[in-house]
Short mmCIF file of C-alpha atoms in Angstrom, two decimals:
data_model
loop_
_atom_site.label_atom_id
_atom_site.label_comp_id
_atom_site.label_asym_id
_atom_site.label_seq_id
_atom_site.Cartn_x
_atom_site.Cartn_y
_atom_site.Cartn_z
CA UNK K 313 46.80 57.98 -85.01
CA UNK K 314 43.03 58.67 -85.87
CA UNK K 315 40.62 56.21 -83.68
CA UNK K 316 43.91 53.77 -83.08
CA UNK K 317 41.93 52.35 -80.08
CA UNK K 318 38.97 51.07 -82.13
CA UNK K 319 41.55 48.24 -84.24
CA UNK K 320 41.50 46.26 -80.30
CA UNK K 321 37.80 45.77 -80.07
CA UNK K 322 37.74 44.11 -83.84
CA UNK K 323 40.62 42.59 -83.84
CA UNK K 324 39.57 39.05 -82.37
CA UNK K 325 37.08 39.06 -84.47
CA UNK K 326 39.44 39.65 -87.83
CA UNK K 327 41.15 36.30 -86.95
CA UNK K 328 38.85 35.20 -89.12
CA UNK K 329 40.52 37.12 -92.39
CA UNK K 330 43.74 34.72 -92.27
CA UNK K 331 45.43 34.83 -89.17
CA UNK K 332 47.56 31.60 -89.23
CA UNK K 333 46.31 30.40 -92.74
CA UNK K 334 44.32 31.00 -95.67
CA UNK K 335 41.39 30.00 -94.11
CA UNK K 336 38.68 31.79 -92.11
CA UNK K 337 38.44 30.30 -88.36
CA UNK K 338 35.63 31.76 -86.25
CA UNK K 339 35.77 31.82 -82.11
CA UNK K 340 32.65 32.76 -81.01
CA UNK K 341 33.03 35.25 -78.31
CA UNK K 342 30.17 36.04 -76.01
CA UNK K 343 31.93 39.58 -75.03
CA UNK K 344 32.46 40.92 -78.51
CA UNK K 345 30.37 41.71 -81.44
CA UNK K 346 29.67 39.52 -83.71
CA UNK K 347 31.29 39.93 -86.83
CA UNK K 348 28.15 40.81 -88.80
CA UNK K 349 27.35 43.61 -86.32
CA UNK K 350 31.14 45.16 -87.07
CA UNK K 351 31.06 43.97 -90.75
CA UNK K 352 27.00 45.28 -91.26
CA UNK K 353 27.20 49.24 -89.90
CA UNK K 354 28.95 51.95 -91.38
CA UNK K 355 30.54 52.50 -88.33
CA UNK K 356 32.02 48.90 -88.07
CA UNK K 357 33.54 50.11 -91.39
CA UNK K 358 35.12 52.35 -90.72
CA UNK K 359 36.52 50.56 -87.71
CA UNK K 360 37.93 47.90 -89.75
CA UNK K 361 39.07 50.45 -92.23
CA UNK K 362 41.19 52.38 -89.20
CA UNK K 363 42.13 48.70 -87.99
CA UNK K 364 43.45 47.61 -91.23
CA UNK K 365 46.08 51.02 -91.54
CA UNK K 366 46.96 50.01 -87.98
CA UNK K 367 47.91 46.64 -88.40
CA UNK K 368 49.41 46.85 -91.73
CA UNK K 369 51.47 49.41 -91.17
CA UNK K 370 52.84 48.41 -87.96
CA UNK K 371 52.87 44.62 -88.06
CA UNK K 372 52.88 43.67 -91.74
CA UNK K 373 55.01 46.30 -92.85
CA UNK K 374 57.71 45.12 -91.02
CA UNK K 375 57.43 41.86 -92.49
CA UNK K 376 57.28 43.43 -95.89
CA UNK K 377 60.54 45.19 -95.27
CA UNK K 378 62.47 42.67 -92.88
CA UNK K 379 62.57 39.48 -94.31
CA UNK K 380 63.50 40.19 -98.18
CA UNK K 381 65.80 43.12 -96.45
CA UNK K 382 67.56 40.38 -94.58
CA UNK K 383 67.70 37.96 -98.07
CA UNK K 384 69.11 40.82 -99.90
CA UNK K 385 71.48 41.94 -97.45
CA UNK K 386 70.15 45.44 -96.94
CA UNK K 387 70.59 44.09 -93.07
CA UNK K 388 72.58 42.00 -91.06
CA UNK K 389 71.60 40.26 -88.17
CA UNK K 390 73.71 41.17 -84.58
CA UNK K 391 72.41 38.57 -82.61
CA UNK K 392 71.52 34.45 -82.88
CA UNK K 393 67.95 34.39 -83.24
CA UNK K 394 67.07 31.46 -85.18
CA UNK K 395 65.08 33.04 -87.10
CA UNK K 396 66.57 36.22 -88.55
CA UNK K 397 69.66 33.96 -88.83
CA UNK K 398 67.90 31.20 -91.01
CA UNK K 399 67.14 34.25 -93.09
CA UNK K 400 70.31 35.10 -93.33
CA UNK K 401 72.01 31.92 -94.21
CA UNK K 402 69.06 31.50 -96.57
CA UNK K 403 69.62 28.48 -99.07
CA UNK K 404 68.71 25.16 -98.20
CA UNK K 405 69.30 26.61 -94.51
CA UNK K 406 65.60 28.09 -94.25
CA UNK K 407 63.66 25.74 -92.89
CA UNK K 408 59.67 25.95 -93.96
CA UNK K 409 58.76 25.98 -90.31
CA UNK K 410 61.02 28.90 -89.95
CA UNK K 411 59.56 31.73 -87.93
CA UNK K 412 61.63 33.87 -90.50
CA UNK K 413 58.78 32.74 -92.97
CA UNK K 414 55.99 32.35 -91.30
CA UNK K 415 55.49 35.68 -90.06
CA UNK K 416 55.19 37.10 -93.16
CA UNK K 417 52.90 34.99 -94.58
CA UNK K 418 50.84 35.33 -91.20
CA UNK K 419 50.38 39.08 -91.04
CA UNK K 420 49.73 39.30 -94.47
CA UNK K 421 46.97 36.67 -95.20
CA UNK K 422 45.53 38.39 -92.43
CA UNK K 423 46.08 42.22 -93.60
CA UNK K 424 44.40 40.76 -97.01
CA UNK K 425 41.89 38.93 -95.01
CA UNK K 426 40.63 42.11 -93.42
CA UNK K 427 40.78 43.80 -97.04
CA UNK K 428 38.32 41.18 -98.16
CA UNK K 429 36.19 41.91 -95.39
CA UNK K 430 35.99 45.72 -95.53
CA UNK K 431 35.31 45.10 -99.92
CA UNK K 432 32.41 42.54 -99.31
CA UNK K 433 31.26 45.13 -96.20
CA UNK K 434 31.01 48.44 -98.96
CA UNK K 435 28.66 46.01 -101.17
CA UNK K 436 26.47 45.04 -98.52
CA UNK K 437 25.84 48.71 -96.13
CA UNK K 438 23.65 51.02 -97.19
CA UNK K 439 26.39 53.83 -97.93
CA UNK K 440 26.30 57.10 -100.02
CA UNK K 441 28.10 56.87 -103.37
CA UNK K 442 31.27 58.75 -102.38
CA UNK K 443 31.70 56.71 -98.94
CA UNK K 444 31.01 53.47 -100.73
CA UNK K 445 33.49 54.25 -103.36
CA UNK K 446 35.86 55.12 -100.73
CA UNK K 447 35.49 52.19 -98.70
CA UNK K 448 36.02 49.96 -101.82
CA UNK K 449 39.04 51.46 -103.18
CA UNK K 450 40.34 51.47 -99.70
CA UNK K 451 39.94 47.81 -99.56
CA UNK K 452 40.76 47.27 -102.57
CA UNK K 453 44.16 49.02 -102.35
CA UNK K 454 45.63 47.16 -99.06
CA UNK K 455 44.28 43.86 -100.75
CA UNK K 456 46.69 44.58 -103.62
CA UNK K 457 49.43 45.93 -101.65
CA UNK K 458 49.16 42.46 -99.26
CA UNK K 459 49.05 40.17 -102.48
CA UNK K 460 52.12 42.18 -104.04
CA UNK K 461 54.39 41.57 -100.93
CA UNK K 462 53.34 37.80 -101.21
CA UNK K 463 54.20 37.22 -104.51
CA UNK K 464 57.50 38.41 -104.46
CA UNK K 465 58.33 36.49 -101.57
CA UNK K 466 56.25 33.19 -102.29
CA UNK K 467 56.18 31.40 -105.37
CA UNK K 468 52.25 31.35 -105.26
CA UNK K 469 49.80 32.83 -103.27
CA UNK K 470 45.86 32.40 -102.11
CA UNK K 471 43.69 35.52 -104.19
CA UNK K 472 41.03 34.47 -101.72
CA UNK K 473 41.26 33.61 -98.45
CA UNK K 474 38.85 30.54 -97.88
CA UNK K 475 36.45 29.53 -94.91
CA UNK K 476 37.36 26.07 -95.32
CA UNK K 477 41.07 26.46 -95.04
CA UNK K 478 41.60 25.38 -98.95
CA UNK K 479 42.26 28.26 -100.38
CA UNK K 480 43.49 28.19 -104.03
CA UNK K 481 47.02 29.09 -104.93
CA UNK K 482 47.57 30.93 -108.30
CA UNK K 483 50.65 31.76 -109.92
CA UNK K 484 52.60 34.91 -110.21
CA UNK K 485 51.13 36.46 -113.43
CA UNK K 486 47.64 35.25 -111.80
CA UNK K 487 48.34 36.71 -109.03
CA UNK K 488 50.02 40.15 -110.16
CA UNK K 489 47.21 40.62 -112.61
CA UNK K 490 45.16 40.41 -109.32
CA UNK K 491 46.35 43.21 -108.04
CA UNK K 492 46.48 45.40 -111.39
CA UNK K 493 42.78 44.61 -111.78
CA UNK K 494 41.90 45.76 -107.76
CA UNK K 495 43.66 48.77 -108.60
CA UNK K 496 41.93 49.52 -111.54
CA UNK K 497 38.66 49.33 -110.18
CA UNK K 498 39.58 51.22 -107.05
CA UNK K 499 40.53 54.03 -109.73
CA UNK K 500 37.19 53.51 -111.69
CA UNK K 501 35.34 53.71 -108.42
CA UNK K 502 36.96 56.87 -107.69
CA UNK K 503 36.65 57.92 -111.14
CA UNK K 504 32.71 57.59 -110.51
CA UNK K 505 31.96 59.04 -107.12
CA UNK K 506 34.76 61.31 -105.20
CA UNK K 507 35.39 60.34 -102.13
CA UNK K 508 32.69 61.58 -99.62
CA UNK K 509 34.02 64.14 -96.89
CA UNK K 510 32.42 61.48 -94.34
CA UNK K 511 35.22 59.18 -95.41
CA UNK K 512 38.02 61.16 -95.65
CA UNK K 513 37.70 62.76 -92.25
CA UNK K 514 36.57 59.51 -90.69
CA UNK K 515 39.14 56.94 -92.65
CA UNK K 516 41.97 58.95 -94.25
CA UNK K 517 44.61 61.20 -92.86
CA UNK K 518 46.05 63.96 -93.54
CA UNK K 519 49.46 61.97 -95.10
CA UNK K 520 47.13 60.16 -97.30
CA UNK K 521 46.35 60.68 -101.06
CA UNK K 522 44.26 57.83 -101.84
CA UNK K 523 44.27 58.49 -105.38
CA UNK K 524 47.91 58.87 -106.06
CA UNK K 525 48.88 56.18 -103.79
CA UNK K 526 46.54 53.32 -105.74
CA UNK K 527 48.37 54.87 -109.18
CA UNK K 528 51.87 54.35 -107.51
CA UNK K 529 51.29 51.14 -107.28
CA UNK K 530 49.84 49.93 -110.15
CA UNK K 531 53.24 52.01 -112.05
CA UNK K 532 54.84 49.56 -109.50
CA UNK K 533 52.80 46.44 -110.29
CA UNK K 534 52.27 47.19 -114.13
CA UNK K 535 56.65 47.30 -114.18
CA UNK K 536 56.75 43.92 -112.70
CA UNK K 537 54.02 42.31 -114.79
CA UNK K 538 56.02 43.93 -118.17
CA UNK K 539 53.26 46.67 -119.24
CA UNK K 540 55.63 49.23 -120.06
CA UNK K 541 53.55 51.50 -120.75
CA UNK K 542 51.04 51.64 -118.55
CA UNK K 543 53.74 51.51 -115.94
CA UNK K 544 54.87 55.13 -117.20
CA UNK K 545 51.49 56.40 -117.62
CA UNK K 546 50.58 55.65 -114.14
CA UNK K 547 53.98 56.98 -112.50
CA UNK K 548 53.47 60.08 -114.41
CA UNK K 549 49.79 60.11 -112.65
CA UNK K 550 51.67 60.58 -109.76
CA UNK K 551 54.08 63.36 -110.60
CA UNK K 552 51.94 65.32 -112.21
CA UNK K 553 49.59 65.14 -109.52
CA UNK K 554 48.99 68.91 -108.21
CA UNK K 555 48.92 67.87 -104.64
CA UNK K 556 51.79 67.58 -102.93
CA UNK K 557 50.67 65.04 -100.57
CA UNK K 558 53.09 62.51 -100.32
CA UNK K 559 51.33 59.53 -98.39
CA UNK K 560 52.88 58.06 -95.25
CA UNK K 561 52.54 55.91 -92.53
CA UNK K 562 52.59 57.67 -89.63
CA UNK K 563 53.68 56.34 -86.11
CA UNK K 564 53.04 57.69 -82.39
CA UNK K 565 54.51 56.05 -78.69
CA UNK K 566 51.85 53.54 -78.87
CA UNK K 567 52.05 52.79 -82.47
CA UNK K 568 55.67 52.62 -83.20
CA UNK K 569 57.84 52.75 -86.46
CA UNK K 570 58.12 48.91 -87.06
CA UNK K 571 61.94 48.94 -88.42
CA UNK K 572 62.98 51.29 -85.67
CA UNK K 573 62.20 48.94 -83.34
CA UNK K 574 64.08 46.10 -85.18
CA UNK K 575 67.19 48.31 -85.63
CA UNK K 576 67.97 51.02 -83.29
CA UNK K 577 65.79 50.02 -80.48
CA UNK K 578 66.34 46.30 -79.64
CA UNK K 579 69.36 46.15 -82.33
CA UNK K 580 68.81 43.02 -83.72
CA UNK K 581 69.50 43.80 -86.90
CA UNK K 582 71.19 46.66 -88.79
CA UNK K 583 71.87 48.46 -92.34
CA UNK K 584 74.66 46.56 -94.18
CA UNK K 585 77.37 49.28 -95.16
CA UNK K 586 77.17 50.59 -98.49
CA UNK K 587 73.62 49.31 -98.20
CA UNK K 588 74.79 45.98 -98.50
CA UNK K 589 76.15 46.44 -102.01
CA UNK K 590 79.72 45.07 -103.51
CA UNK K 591 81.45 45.64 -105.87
CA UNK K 592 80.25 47.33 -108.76
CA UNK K 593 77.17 48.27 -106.97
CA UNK K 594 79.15 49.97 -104.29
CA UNK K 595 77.44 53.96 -104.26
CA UNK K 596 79.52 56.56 -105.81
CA UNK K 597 81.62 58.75 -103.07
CA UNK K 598 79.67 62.07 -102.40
CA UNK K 599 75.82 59.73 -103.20
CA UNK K 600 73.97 62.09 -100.59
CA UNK K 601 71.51 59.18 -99.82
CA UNK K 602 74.44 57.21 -98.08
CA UNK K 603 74.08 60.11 -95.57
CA UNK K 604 70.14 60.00 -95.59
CA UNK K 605 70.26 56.73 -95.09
CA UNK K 606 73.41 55.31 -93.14
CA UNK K 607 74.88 56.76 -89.78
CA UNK K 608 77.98 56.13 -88.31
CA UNK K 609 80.00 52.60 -88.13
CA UNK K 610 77.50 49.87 -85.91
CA UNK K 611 80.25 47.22 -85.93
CA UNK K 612 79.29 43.88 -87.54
CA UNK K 613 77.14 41.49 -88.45
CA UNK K 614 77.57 38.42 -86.24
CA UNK K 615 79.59 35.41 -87.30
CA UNK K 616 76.60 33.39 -88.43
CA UNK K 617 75.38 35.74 -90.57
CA UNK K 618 78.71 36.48 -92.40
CA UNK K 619 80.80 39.33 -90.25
CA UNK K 620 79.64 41.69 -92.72
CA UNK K 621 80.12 45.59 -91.81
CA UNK K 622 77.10 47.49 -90.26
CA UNK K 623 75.99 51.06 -90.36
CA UNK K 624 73.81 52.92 -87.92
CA UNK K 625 69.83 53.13 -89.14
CA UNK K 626 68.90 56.86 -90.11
CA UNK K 627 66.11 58.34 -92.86
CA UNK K 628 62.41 56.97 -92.28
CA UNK K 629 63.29 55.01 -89.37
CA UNK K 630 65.98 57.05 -87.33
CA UNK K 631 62.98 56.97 -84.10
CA UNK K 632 59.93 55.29 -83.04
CA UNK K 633 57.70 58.18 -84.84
CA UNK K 634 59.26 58.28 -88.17
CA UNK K 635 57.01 58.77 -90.72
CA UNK K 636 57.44 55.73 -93.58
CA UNK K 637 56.74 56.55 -97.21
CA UNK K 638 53.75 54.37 -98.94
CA UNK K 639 55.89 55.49 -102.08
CA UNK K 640 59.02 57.09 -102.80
CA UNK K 641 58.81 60.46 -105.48
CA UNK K 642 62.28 58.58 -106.92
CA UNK K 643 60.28 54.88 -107.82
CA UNK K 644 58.38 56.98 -110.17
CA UNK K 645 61.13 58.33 -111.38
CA UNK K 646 62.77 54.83 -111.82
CA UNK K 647 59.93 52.96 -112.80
CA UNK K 648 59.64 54.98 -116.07
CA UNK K 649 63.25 54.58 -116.80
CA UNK K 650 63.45 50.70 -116.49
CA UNK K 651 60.03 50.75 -118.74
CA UNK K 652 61.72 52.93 -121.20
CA UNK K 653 64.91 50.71 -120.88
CA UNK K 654 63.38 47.50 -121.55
CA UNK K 655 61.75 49.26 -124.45
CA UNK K 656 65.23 50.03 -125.28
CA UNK K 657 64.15 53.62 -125.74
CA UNK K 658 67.62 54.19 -123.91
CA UNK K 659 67.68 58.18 -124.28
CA UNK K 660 64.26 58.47 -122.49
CA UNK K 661 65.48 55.85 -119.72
CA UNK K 662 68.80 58.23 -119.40
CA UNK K 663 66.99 61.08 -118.95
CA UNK K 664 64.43 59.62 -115.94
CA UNK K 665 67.45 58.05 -114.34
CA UNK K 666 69.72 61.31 -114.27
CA UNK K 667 66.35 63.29 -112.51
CA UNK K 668 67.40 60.70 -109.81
CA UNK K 669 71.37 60.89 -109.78
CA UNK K 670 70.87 65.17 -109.83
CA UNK K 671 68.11 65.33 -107.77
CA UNK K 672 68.18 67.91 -105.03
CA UNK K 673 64.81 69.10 -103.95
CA UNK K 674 63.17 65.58 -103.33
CA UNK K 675 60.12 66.42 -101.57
CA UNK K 676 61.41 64.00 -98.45
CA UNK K 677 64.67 64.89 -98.50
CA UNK K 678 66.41 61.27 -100.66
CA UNK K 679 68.73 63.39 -102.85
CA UNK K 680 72.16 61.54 -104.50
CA UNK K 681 72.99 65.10 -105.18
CA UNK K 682 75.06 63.53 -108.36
CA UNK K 683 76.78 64.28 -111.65
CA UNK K 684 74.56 62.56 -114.97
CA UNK K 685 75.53 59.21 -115.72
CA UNK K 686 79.11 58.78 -117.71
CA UNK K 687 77.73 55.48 -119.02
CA UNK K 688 77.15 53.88 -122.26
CA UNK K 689 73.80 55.27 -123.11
CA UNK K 690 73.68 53.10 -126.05
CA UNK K 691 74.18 49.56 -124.20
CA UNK K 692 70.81 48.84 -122.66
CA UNK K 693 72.31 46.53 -120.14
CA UNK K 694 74.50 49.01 -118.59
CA UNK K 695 71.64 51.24 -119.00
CA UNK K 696 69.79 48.69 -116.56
CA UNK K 697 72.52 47.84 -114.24
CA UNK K 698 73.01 51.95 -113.45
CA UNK K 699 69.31 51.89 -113.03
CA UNK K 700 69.25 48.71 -110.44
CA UNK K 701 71.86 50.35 -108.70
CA UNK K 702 69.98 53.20 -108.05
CA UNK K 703 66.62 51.39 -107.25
CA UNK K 704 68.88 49.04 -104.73
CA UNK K 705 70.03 52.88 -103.29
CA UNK K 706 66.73 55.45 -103.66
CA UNK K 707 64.62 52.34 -102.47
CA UNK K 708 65.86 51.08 -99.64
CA UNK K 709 64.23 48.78 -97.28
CA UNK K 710 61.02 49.32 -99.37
CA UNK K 711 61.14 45.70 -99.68
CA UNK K 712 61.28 46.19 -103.14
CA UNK K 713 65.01 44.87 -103.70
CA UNK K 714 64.20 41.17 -103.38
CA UNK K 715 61.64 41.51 -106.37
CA UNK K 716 64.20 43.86 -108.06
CA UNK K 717 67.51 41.13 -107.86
CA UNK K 718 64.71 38.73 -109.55
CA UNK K 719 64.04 40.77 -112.34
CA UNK K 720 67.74 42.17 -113.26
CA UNK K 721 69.27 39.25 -112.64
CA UNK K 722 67.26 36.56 -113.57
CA UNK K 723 70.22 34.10 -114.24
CA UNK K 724 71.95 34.82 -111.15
CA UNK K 725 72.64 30.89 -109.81
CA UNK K 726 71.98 31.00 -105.81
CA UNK K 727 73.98 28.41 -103.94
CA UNK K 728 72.24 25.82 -101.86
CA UNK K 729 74.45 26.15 -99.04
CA UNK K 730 74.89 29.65 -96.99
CA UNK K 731 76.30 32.84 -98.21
CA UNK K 732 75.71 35.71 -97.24
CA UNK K 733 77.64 37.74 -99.14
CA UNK K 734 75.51 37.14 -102.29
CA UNK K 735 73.43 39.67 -104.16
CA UNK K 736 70.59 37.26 -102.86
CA UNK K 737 70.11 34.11 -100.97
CA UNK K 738 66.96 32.92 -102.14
CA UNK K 739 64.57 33.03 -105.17
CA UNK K 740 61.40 32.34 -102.94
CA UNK K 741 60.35 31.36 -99.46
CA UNK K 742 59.46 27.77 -99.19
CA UNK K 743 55.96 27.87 -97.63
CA UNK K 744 55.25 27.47 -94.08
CA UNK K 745 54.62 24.18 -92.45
CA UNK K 746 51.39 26.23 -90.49
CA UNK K 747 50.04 26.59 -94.38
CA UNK K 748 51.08 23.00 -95.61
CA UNK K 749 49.42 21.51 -92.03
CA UNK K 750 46.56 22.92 -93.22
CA UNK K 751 45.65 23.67 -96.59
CA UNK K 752 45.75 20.53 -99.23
CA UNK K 753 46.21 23.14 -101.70
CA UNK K 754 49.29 24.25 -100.75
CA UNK K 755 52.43 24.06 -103.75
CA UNK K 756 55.36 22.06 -103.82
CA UNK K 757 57.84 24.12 -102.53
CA UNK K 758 60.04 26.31 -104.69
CA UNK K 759 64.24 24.23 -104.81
CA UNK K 760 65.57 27.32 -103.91
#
């Protein structure tokens, strides 16, 4: 990965962004630059712009994907860890001071943290319009991409990290509209000066479309807030994007594929069979992404976490250089038909949803390789069941499924004691005792 090496000399100095709370803490370090000398240069930018893709790909993705995919069943634990198993168990089981919690709030206060940084860095360098736009919508993208994957896992989250360790918590429509308006302005600033080359040979690679990326997720964020159509428009920004670039993380030996590592390397956890869906969320025989996805039989789950079937880990994270998608071609795709759904403009929903059932020529290879749905098209909540069903399949471990359960299945009464052979064990995280030790502002926690 591009200047890899540079994320080590900043990264003491980005404790400050949020490393344990949502405060800034400063250690003066005599053999380091100070964080004005990284934060005032252009090339300190672009340091902590390469630092950022580093970390959050590596360390907070796998936070993103492993703790919700471990609530949602998408994987089962092999070993007893505490605190993968707390996870598992979920209910009244998951302690606040569980590691199993902590570690995502952690990495991503501190992924946002360094966000914040690079944003209030672009306003302060002198910078040429297309590198300062850059820099900004950069920013401004991995602070709404951190904020998302808190607020589907926490109740309420910090918009702002704070120097004084108070940070203010706002709710989830606070919060999401957060994120909407970061991406909008990263598209506005875009909109206003292209991205200098300077940038995107210093700070981008080639698996990188800035541009489609930030509209992916605001479809993605826009869906969850209930702006229908705005959700469509922007996933249709995406596919009808002429370049083909679809953006990735991409890993190397030093730099590994996070959920590799978690699942066919040290083996502590694994895919669920049938991607951990029952009964009438069980894939259809002949769904091509149980192949894509799912290898051969990996035994079972242990007995704390439920005995449940395992498969063997295959599609983005089959070895330690897998390439991850930022975005999957078939979210777009189901985006617009749960907007058109809720809409109840059921024909249009049909028609996105069978592009995902029949498709064959996916540009990364997730193809069901189906028939068209035999469904009621006129019942809008089978129309959205078929639809969850296929988000739960094309989607997984995006992280995405704990937010999805949520908003299907609003109703759906989770048990205080243990299961874990429910559709989910939790409705949020309670928050971490590291953030209530510290932060007076800090929420009750969530009953369940």
């Amino acid at each position: 990965m591009k200047n890899i090496k540079i994320f080590t000399i900043i990264s003491a100095l980005l404790i400050s962004s949020g490393l344990f709370t949502a405060c800034d803490t400063d250690f003066e370090n005599p053999n380091n630059p100070t964080e004005d000398v990284v934060l005032g240069t252009k090339e300190g930018l672009f340091a902590l712009a390469t630092g950022i893709r580093q970390y959050y790909s590596v360390y907070a993705l796998r936070q993103i994907i492993e703790a919700p995919g471990i609530t949602t069943r998408e994987l089962g634990v092999t070993n007893t860890f505490l605190n993968i198993n707390e996870l598992a168990k979920g209910g009244a089981e998951l302690p606040a001071e569980s590691g199993g919690i902590t570690n995502p709030w952690v990495n991503l206060l501190r992924a946002k943290g360094m966000a914040e940084s690079l944003i209030e860095g672009a306003n302060i360098v002198e910078l040429s319009p297309g590198t300062r736009s850059g820099v900004l919508a950069y920013g401004n993208l991995f602070k709404a991409m951190s904020l998302g994957a808190l607020i589907e896992m926490f109740e309420q989250a910090p918009i702002n990290n704070a120097a004084d360790g108070a940070a203010e918590f706002s709710d989830r429509a606070t919060v999401l509209a957060s994120c909407i308006l970061l991406l909008e302005e990263a598209k506005s600033a875009l909109a206003s000066s292209p991205i200098s080359d300077e940038f995107e040979s210093t700070v981008l690679w080639p698996d990188m479309n800035l541009q489609k990326t930030i509209n992916a997720f605001l479809s993605r964020y826009y869906l969850i807030a209930g702006n229908y159509t705005e959700s469509i428009n922007a996933a249709n920004a995406v596919l009808n994007n002429s370049d083909p670039t679809n953006s990735m993380w991409i890993y190397d030996a030093n730099n590994q594929n996070p959920i590799w590592n978690r699942t066919v390397n040290s083996a502590d956890l694994n895919p669920q069979t049938n991607f951990g869906l029952l009964g009438n969320y069980v894939p259809e025989t002949g769904d091509g992404r149980i192949d894509f996805y799912l290898g051969d039989d990996a035994g079972t789950a242990n007995a704390d976490a439920g005995g449940q079937a395992l498969s063997e880990m295959l599609g983005f994270f089959g070895t330690n250089t897998s390439a991850i998608p930022i975005y999957l071609h078939g979210e777009m795709l189901l985006n617009k038909a749960e907007a058109f759904a809720r809409q109840n403009q059921l024909s249009e929903a049909v028609i996105q949803l069978n592009l995902v059932r029949q498709k064959n020529n996916d540009p990364l290879g997730v193809n069901a390789n189906l028939p068209a749905w035999t469904g009621d098209e006129t019942n809008q909540n089978a129309v959205l069941e078929e639809i969850y069903k296929n988000r739960c399949i094309e989607l997984f471990l995006t992280g995405l499924r704990f937010g999805d359960s949520k908003r299907f299945h609003p109703n759906f009464v989770v048990p205080t004691e243990a299961n874990t052979t429910n559709e989910r064990n939790r409705n949020f995280y309670p928050y971490p005792t590291i953030e209530r030790e510290n932060n007076p502002n800090t929420p009750a926690d969530p009953a369940i």
